[in-house]
Amino acid sequence: VNTYVATHSGSGCNTINGNLSITTNNLDLSGLSFIDSIKGTLTIGNTFGSNLITVNLTGLTNLKSINGLSINRILNSALPLINLTEITGDIKIRGCPNLQSFNFLPPSLFSSSYPYQIWFRDCPSMQFFSSINNLSNVLSLEFENTGIVNYSPNNLATVGTLSLWDNANLNTVNI
């Protein structure tokens, strides 16, 4: 991170033209506050090991646009990505036992008709999904082993695949 910041900070380059992976415990990202766009996938968490990590995303508060989002094996109960205005790719959230809500992304982010593929897997504390209630079209929406109690989207017109597996608290689905 320090090398990237030293090379690009103040240069007018506020876009990462590839992927950004944050896989280290409590990595200081404050120097990346000039980044507002990632043309690849933002990966947060431990993608290959079984250890859970804690991430601090404070340095990404100015991030507005990413291609995809992958969150894996983190200990956090929330993530501050509320300034995002565009995700043009898939969203995959898995193995996050303490993550309680998907509401860290603004609902307006999902008002476009992009056919997202969205996965929530092995997040047993996650109960709140109102951010995605404004989806109109979704290619694939999967809830597996989450804490979801009900799913009642507002504007869903088209869904390719809706999968609901091992959601012990699920009482209601209204589509």
Short mmCIF file of C-alpha atoms in Angstrom, two decimals:
data_model
loop_
_atom_site.label_atom_id
_atom_site.label_comp_id
_atom_site.label_asym_id
_atom_site.label_seq_id
_atom_site.Cartn_x
_atom_site.Cartn_y
_atom_site.Cartn_z
CA VAL A 1 0.00 0.00 0.00
CA ASN A 2 2.75 2.46 0.94
CA THR A 3 4.53 2.00 -2.41
CA TYR A 4 1.31 2.52 -4.36
CA VAL A 5 0.49 5.65 -2.36
CA ALA A 6 4.01 7.06 -2.83
CA THR A 7 3.81 6.49 -6.58
CA HIS A 8 0.25 7.62 -7.31
CA SER A 9 -0.97 9.98 -4.57
CA GLY A 10 -1.18 13.54 -5.88
CA SER A 11 -0.57 12.41 -9.47
CA GLY A 12 -4.21 12.82 -10.49
CA CYS A 13 -4.49 9.06 -10.85
CA ASN A 14 -7.53 8.21 -8.75
CA THR A 15 -8.41 4.91 -10.48
CA ILE A 16 -7.04 1.41 -9.97
CA ASN A 17 -7.21 -0.23 -13.41
CA GLY A 18 -7.28 -3.75 -11.99
CA ASN A 19 -8.31 -5.56 -8.83
CA LEU A 20 -7.68 -4.46 -5.25
CA SER A 21 -7.35 -7.23 -2.67
CA ILE A 22 -7.28 -6.47 1.05
CA THR A 23 -6.31 -9.71 2.76
CA THR A 24 -4.23 -8.62 5.76
CA ASN A 25 -5.44 -8.09 9.30
CA ASN A 26 -5.94 -4.41 10.19
CA LEU A 27 -4.00 -3.07 7.20
CA ASP A 28 -3.77 0.75 7.24
CA LEU A 29 -5.53 1.93 4.07
CA SER A 30 -5.75 5.61 5.02
CA GLY A 31 -3.27 6.54 2.27
CA LEU A 32 -5.68 5.28 -0.39
CA SER A 33 -8.26 7.99 0.32
CA PHE A 34 -7.58 9.53 -3.13
CA ILE A 35 -8.94 6.40 -4.90
CA ASP A 36 -12.50 6.81 -6.21
CA SER A 37 -12.69 4.00 -8.78
CA ILE A 38 -11.59 0.38 -9.12
CA LYS A 39 -11.99 -1.05 -12.64
CA GLY A 40 -11.68 -4.61 -11.28
CA THR A 41 -13.02 -6.41 -8.24
CA LEU A 42 -12.60 -5.14 -4.70
CA THR A 43 -11.79 -8.25 -2.64
CA ILE A 44 -11.95 -7.90 1.12
CA GLY A 45 -10.86 -10.69 3.44
CA ASN A 46 -9.04 -13.97 3.49
CA THR A 47 -9.81 -15.67 0.18
CA PHE A 48 -7.63 -18.75 0.52
CA GLY A 49 -7.14 -19.57 4.18
CA SER A 50 -9.56 -20.57 6.88
CA ASN A 51 -8.56 -17.80 9.30
CA LEU A 52 -10.94 -14.89 9.78
CA ILE A 53 -9.48 -11.38 9.62
CA THR A 54 -10.58 -7.92 10.70
CA VAL A 55 -10.41 -5.18 8.05
CA ASN A 56 -10.44 -1.42 8.38
CA LEU A 57 -11.77 0.27 5.24
CA THR A 58 -11.45 3.85 6.47
CA GLY A 59 -9.10 4.74 3.59
CA LEU A 60 -11.72 3.73 1.02
CA THR A 61 -14.38 6.23 2.07
CA ASN A 62 -14.09 8.15 -1.23
CA LEU A 63 -14.59 5.04 -3.34
CA LYS A 64 -17.51 5.61 -5.74
CA SER A 65 -17.25 2.91 -8.42
CA ILE A 66 -16.10 -0.71 -8.54
CA ASN A 67 -16.57 -3.54 -11.00
CA GLY A 68 -17.27 -6.32 -8.49
CA LEU A 69 -17.26 -6.90 -4.74
CA SER A 70 -16.07 -10.05 -2.98
CA ILE A 71 -16.09 -10.24 0.83
CA ASN A 72 -14.61 -13.40 2.36
CA ARG A 73 -13.98 -14.65 5.90
CA ILE A 74 -13.95 -11.41 7.84
CA LEU A 75 -14.74 -10.81 11.52
CA ASN A 76 -16.27 -7.37 11.00
CA SER A 77 -19.89 -6.80 11.92
CA ALA A 78 -20.20 -3.87 9.46
CA LEU A 79 -18.34 -2.29 6.53
CA PRO A 80 -18.38 1.43 5.64
CA LEU A 81 -18.80 1.48 1.84
CA ILE A 82 -21.77 3.86 1.83
CA ASN A 83 -20.31 6.25 -0.75
CA LEU A 84 -20.36 3.71 -3.58
CA THR A 85 -22.59 4.83 -6.43
CA GLU A 86 -21.82 2.07 -8.94
CA ILE A 87 -21.07 -1.65 -8.95
CA THR A 88 -21.05 -3.03 -12.49
CA GLY A 89 -20.28 -6.64 -11.62
CA ASP A 90 -21.12 -9.41 -9.23
CA ILE A 91 -21.31 -9.31 -5.44
CA LYS A 92 -20.15 -12.32 -3.43
CA ILE A 93 -20.22 -12.36 0.36
CA ARG A 94 -19.22 -15.58 2.12
CA GLY A 95 -17.89 -16.93 5.38
CA CYS A 96 -18.56 -13.82 7.48
CA PRO A 97 -20.03 -15.06 10.79
CA ASN A 98 -20.35 -11.61 12.41
CA LEU A 99 -21.55 -9.55 9.45
CA GLN A 100 -25.09 -8.61 10.48
CA SER A 101 -26.29 -6.51 7.60
CA PHE A 102 -25.88 -5.96 3.89
CA ASN A 103 -27.08 -2.39 4.41
CA PHE A 104 -23.54 -0.96 4.23
CA LEU A 105 -24.23 -0.28 0.56
CA PRO A 106 -26.75 2.45 -0.32
CA PRO A 107 -30.10 1.19 -1.72
CA SER A 108 -29.78 3.60 -4.68
CA LEU A 109 -26.82 1.51 -5.85
CA PHE A 110 -29.24 -1.24 -6.83
CA SER A 111 -31.78 0.84 -8.72
CA SER A 112 -30.24 0.11 -12.13
CA SER A 113 -31.32 -2.82 -14.23
CA TYR A 114 -27.89 -4.47 -14.32
CA PRO A 115 -28.46 -8.23 -13.98
CA TYR A 116 -26.34 -8.77 -10.88
CA GLN A 117 -25.25 -12.12 -9.56
CA ILE A 118 -25.39 -11.80 -5.77
CA TRP A 119 -24.36 -14.50 -3.28
CA PHE A 120 -24.67 -14.55 0.49
CA ARG A 121 -23.12 -17.74 1.87
CA ASP A 122 -22.22 -18.81 5.40
CA CYS A 123 -23.12 -15.52 7.06
CA PRO A 124 -25.41 -16.81 9.84
CA SER A 125 -25.70 -13.42 11.62
CA MET A 126 -26.71 -11.53 8.48
CA GLN A 127 -30.41 -10.66 8.74
CA PHE A 128 -30.84 -7.30 7.02
CA PHE A 129 -30.86 -7.07 3.23
CA SER A 130 -32.94 -3.95 2.57
CA SER A 131 -30.17 -2.50 0.35
CA ILE A 132 -31.15 -4.93 -2.40
CA ASN A 133 -34.90 -4.39 -2.16
CA ASN A 134 -34.75 -2.00 -5.15
CA LEU A 135 -33.28 -4.54 -7.56
CA SER A 136 -35.38 -4.78 -10.69
CA ASN A 137 -33.46 -7.51 -12.50
CA VAL A 138 -31.07 -10.05 -11.08
CA LEU A 139 -29.35 -12.91 -12.86
CA SER A 140 -28.83 -14.98 -9.71
CA LEU A 141 -29.66 -14.30 -6.06
CA GLU A 142 -28.51 -16.84 -3.47
CA PHE A 143 -29.01 -16.95 0.29
CA GLU A 144 -27.23 -19.93 1.84
CA ASN A 145 -26.81 -20.36 5.61
CA THR A 146 -27.71 -16.77 6.49
CA GLY A 147 -29.80 -15.28 9.29
CA ILE A 148 -32.40 -13.94 6.85
CA VAL A 149 -35.91 -13.85 8.34
CA ASN A 150 -37.87 -12.56 5.34
CA TYR A 151 -37.22 -11.47 1.79
CA SER A 152 -39.71 -9.09 0.20
CA PRO A 153 -38.18 -7.10 -2.68
CA ASN A 154 -39.99 -3.96 -3.82
CA ASN A 155 -39.34 -3.87 -7.57
CA LEU A 156 -38.05 -7.27 -8.62
CA ALA A 157 -39.33 -7.89 -12.16
CA THR A 158 -36.93 -10.60 -13.34
CA VAL A 159 -34.88 -13.16 -11.45
CA GLY A 160 -32.93 -15.87 -13.26
CA THR A 161 -32.26 -18.03 -10.21
CA LEU A 162 -33.37 -17.55 -6.63
CA SER A 163 -31.74 -20.03 -4.24
CA LEU A 164 -32.61 -20.29 -0.56
CA TRP A 165 -30.61 -23.00 1.27
CA ASP A 166 -30.12 -23.71 4.96
CA ASN A 167 -31.65 -20.47 6.23
CA ALA A 168 -33.02 -21.67 9.58
CA ASN A 169 -34.73 -18.34 10.45
CA LEU A 170 -36.42 -17.77 7.08
CA ASN A 171 -40.18 -17.34 7.55
CA THR A 172 -41.40 -15.30 4.58
CA VAL A 173 -40.57 -14.85 0.90
CA ASN A 174 -42.79 -12.42 -1.06
CA ILE A 175 -41.88 -11.93 -4.69
#
